[in-house]
Each structure stands twice: as structure tokens, then as C-alpha cells.
């Protein structure tokens, strides 16, 4: 039995995750993939693949000449994603790995693109720079990083009541509310990426940032 509380939590909810969270997240996740724009024959990594919706979309897009790798902390999520890919007949071009990060268990310059949706904000704030540094390491020069994340409110805007409550809950009950809004655009730039696309959307009045960064 794993001693990692996050892994245990996501294992428990893996078969119900789509009902719990995906209904609100899917539009932002899909927009993130549109901006990342995977291409035929590319090699793509997804960090925190969850129940496999994005893996399926990416695998269909890169085609049989491409390949997709997913890494997630939860064996339960891997089981759900594997069934989804098997049903779609796409298991031959997708590799699923259960492991903690950072570091990422891949060679330098291994991928054309790296993507993660509602994953980066799950890491402790002090870990996020290391995660982004690992993304740069495994990306080819000129490769693309696409991130969708709960985002902090710009200083010129007022936080919604829900945003304030969410942040308070994460601070006091992190085992219940396991992610926190982050200044995504600033973090991606600070990691050395050149921002190619950035958008903001709302999720139940809370801001979500969508960023695509280029690896110089």
C-alpha cells in the first residue's frame, strides 16, 4: 500500500473522477490542446493524464507515426485510462507510466510537446520550478509546453467569493482541496519558456490560465 496520500486519494476516486471534476474542466482542457496543436508523427508527453481523455485525443491526432507517453501518480487512474485507450484501439501508440515527479524518467530532448491540465497546481509551490525545469529538459529545442491551470487573479481584478473560499480551504484543509491557484504565466516565463499563446477562461467564477510556451 502506498504511503503517498495524493496517490491514495486519486486511486480512490479514479473510477468516479469524470463525474466529480471533468464536467467543469473539459472545456478548458480541450482548449489547451487546441492551442498546443499536436501534429502528425509527433512525440507527446502528458503529465498527470488522469482518466485519459487528452491521451486519446492526442493519440488520434499524432496518428500511427507518432507516439504518446503519459505519466501519473495513480495506478487507479492508469487502469481507467488504459480501458479508454483499449476501447478506442489506440493502445499501440500510447505508453502509460505510474511514477512520481520530479524528476521525469525520460531522456533529454525526448518529446516534441509536453502537456498537463489541472496538474501543475497540485505540486507544492516550491516544487513547481523543478517540474517546469524537467519539462524543458525532456523537450526538444523548439518543443512546446502546454499548461492549463487554476490561476491567481490579476492584481487589477477582485477575487470572487468562490476563489477566496477555495484558497482558504487549500490553506487550512489541503487534504480536501489539494490544489491552489498559481501565477502560471509568470512561472512559465521564469522557467525560461517563451510564451507563444496565453488565454484566461472562467471555471465557476475562478480564473483558469491556458499557456503554451516554446523551449528555446
Coordinates of C-alpha atoms in Angstrom, one line a residue:
X1 CA 0.0 0.0 0.0
X2 CA 1.4 3.4 -1.0
X3 CA 2.1 5.9 1.8
X4 CA 1.6 8.8 -0.6
X5 CA -1.7 10.5 0.4
X6 CA -2.2 12.0 -3.1
X7 CA -1.8 8.6 -4.8
X8 CA -4.2 7.0 -2.3
X9 CA -6.8 9.8 -2.9
X10 CA -6.7 9.6 -6.7
X11 CA -6.8 5.8 -6.6
X12 CA -10.0 6.0 -4.5
X13 CA -11.7 8.5 -6.9
X14 CA -10.3 7.3 -10.2
X15 CA -13.5 5.5 -11.4
X16 CA -15.7 8.4 -10.4
X17 CA -13.3 11.3 -11.4
X18 CA -15.1 12.2 -14.6
X19 CA -18.4 12.7 -12.6
X20 CA -16.6 14.6 -9.9
X21 CA -14.4 17.0 -11.8
X22 CA -14.2 16.5 -15.5
X23 CA -17.6 18.1 -16.3
X24 CA -16.2 21.5 -15.4
X25 CA -12.7 21.0 -16.6
X26 CA -13.1 19.5 -20.0
X27 CA -13.7 22.7 -22.0
X28 CA -10.5 24.3 -20.7
X29 CA -8.6 21.1 -21.2
X30 CA -9.7 20.8 -24.8
X31 CA -8.9 24.5 -25.5
X32 CA -5.4 23.8 -24.1
X33 CA -4.9 21.0 -26.6
X34 CA -6.2 23.3 -29.4
X35 CA -3.5 25.9 -28.6
X36 CA -0.8 23.3 -28.1
X37 CA -1.8 21.9 -31.6
X38 CA -0.2 18.4 -31.6
X39 CA 0.9 17.4 -35.1
X40 CA 1.0 14.1 -37.1
X41 CA 4.0 12.0 -36.2
X42 CA 5.0 14.0 -33.1
X43 CA 6.1 12.5 -29.7
X44 CA 4.0 14.0 -26.9
X45 CA 4.1 13.6 -23.1
X46 CA 1.2 14.2 -20.8
X47 CA 2.0 14.7 -17.1
X48 CA -1.0 13.8 -14.9
X49 CA -3.0 12.0 -17.5
X50 CA -5.9 11.2 -15.2
X51 CA -8.7 9.2 -16.9
X52 CA -7.1 9.5 -20.3
X53 CA -9.3 11.9 -22.2
X54 CA -6.4 14.0 -23.5
X55 CA -4.3 10.9 -24.2
X56 CA -7.0 9.6 -26.5
X57 CA -7.3 13.0 -28.4
X58 CA -3.5 13.3 -28.7
X59 CA -3.1 9.7 -29.9
X60 CA -5.7 10.3 -32.6
X61 CA -4.0 13.5 -33.7
X62 CA -0.4 12.2 -33.9
X63 CA -1.5 9.1 -35.8
X64 CA 0.3 5.8 -36.1
X65 CA 3.6 7.5 -37.0
X66 CA 3.5 9.4 -33.7
X67 CA 3.6 8.3 -30.1
X68 CA 2.2 9.4 -26.7
X69 CA 3.5 8.9 -23.2
X70 CA 1.5 9.5 -20.1
X71 CA 2.8 9.7 -16.5
X72 CA 0.6 9.8 -13.5
X73 CA 0.9 9.1 -9.8
X74 CA -2.2 6.9 -9.6
X75 CA -2.4 3.2 -10.6
X76 CA -6.2 3.6 -10.4
X77 CA -6.1 6.4 -13.0
X78 CA -3.9 4.3 -15.2
X79 CA -6.4 1.4 -15.1
X80 CA -9.2 3.8 -16.2
X81 CA -7.1 5.4 -18.9
X82 CA -5.9 2.0 -20.2
X83 CA -9.5 0.8 -20.7
X84 CA -10.4 4.0 -22.5
X85 CA -7.5 3.7 -24.9
X86 CA -8.1 0.0 -25.4
X87 CA -11.8 0.6 -26.3
X88 CA -10.6 3.2 -28.9
X89 CA -8.0 0.8 -30.3
X90 CA -5.1 3.2 -29.5
X91 CA -3.0 1.3 -27.0
X92 CA -0.3 0.6 -29.6
X93 CA 0.8 4.3 -29.7
X94 CA 0.4 5.2 -26.0
X95 CA 2.7 4.3 -23.1
X96 CA 1.4 4.7 -19.6
X97 CA 3.7 5.1 -16.6
X98 CA 2.9 5.3 -12.9
X99 CA 5.6 7.3 -11.1
X100 CA 6.1 10.4 -9.0
X101 CA 7.7 13.5 -10.4
X102 CA 10.0 15.4 -10.4
X103 CA 12.3 14.1 -11.8
X104 CA 10.8 12.8 -15.1
X105 CA 12.0 9.4 -16.0
X106 CA 12.9 10.3 -19.6
X107 CA 16.0 11.2 -21.7
X108 CA 16.9 14.8 -22.6
X109 CA 15.2 16.1 -25.8
X110 CA 12.7 13.2 -25.9
X111 CA 9.5 15.0 -26.8
X112 CA 8.1 17.5 -29.3
X113 CA 5.5 18.6 -26.8
X114 CA 4.6 18.3 -23.2
X115 CA 1.1 18.9 -21.8
X116 CA -0.6 19.0 -18.4
X117 CA -4.1 20.1 -17.4
X118 CA -5.1 20.9 -13.8
X119 CA -1.9 19.2 -12.7
X120 CA 0.9 21.7 -12.2
X121 CA -1.1 23.4 -9.3
X122 CA -1.2 20.1 -7.5
X123 CA 2.5 20.3 -6.8
X124 CA 3.8 22.2 -3.7
X125 CA 4.7 25.7 -4.8
X126 CA 8.4 25.1 -4.1
X127 CA 8.4 22.1 -6.4
X128 CA 6.8 23.8 -9.4
X129 CA 10.1 25.4 -10.8
X130 CA 11.7 21.9 -10.7
X131 CA 8.7 20.4 -12.6
X132 CA 9.0 23.1 -15.3
X133 CA 12.8 22.6 -15.5
X134 CA 12.2 18.9 -16.1
X135 CA 9.8 19.8 -18.8
X136 CA 12.4 21.9 -20.5
X137 CA 14.9 19.1 -20.2
X138 CA 12.8 16.4 -21.8
X139 CA 11.6 18.8 -24.6
X140 CA 13.4 19.1 -27.9
X141 CA 14.8 22.5 -28.8
X142 CA 11.8 24.4 -30.2
X143 CA 9.4 22.0 -28.4
X144 CA 6.2 23.2 -26.9
X145 CA 4.8 23.1 -23.3
X146 CA 1.1 23.4 -22.9
X147 CA -0.3 24.0 -19.4
X148 CA -3.9 24.5 -18.2
X149 CA -4.1 25.6 -14.5
X150 CA -6.2 27.2 -11.8
X151 CA -4.8 30.7 -11.8
X152 CA -4.3 33.6 -9.4
X153 CA -6.4 36.7 -10.1
X154 CA -4.5 39.6 -11.7
X155 CA -3.8 42.4 -9.2
X156 CA -6.2 44.7 -11.0
X157 CA -9.1 42.3 -10.5
X158 CA -11.1 41.3 -7.4
X159 CA -11.2 37.8 -6.3
X160 CA -14.6 36.1 -6.4
X161 CA -16.1 34.8 -3.2
X162 CA -15.5 31.3 -4.5
X163 CA -11.9 32.0 -5.3
X164 CA -11.3 33.3 -1.7
X165 CA -13.0 30.3 -0.3
X166 CA -11.0 27.9 -2.4
X167 CA -7.7 29.5 -1.4
X168 CA -8.8 29.5 2.3
X169 CA -9.8 25.8 2.1
X170 CA -6.5 24.8 0.4
X171 CA -4.5 26.7 3.1
X172 CA -6.4 25.1 6.0
X173 CA -7.6 21.7 4.6
X174 CA -5.1 20.8 1.9
X175 CA -6.1 17.1 2.2
X176 CA -9.6 18.1 0.9
X177 CA -8.7 20.9 -1.6
X178 CA -5.4 19.7 -2.9
X179 CA -4.6 22.4 -5.5
X180 CA -4.0 26.1 -5.2
X181 CA -4.3 28.9 -7.8
X182 CA -0.9 29.8 -9.3
X183 CA 0.6 32.7 -11.3
X184 CA 1.0 30.4 -14.4
X185 CA 2.2 32.9 -16.9
X186 CA 4.9 34.2 -14.6
X187 CA 6.0 30.7 -13.6
X188 CA 6.3 29.5 -17.3
X189 CA 8.3 32.6 -18.3
X190 CA 10.6 32.3 -15.2
X191 CA 11.4 28.7 -16.2
X192 CA 12.8 30.0 -19.5
X193 CA 10.0 29.4 -21.9
X194 CA 8.9 31.9 -24.5
X195 CA 5.1 32.3 -24.2
X196 CA 3.5 31.7 -27.7
X197 CA -0.1 31.7 -26.6
X198 CA -2.0 32.6 -23.4
X199 CA -5.6 32.8 -22.6
X200 CA -7.8 33.1 -19.5
X201 CA -11.2 31.4 -19.0
X202 CA -13.5 31.1 -16.1
X203 CA -14.4 27.9 -14.2
X204 CA -17.3 28.6 -11.8
X205 CA -16.1 32.2 -11.5
X206 CA -12.5 31.1 -10.8
X207 CA -9.8 32.0 -13.4
X208 CA -8.1 29.3 -15.4
X209 CA -4.9 30.1 -17.3
X210 CA -4.0 28.4 -20.6
X211 CA -0.4 28.9 -21.7
X212 CA 1.7 27.5 -24.5
X213 CA 5.5 28.1 -24.1
X214 CA 8.3 27.4 -26.5
X215 CA 11.5 25.8 -25.4
X216 CA 14.3 28.0 -26.9

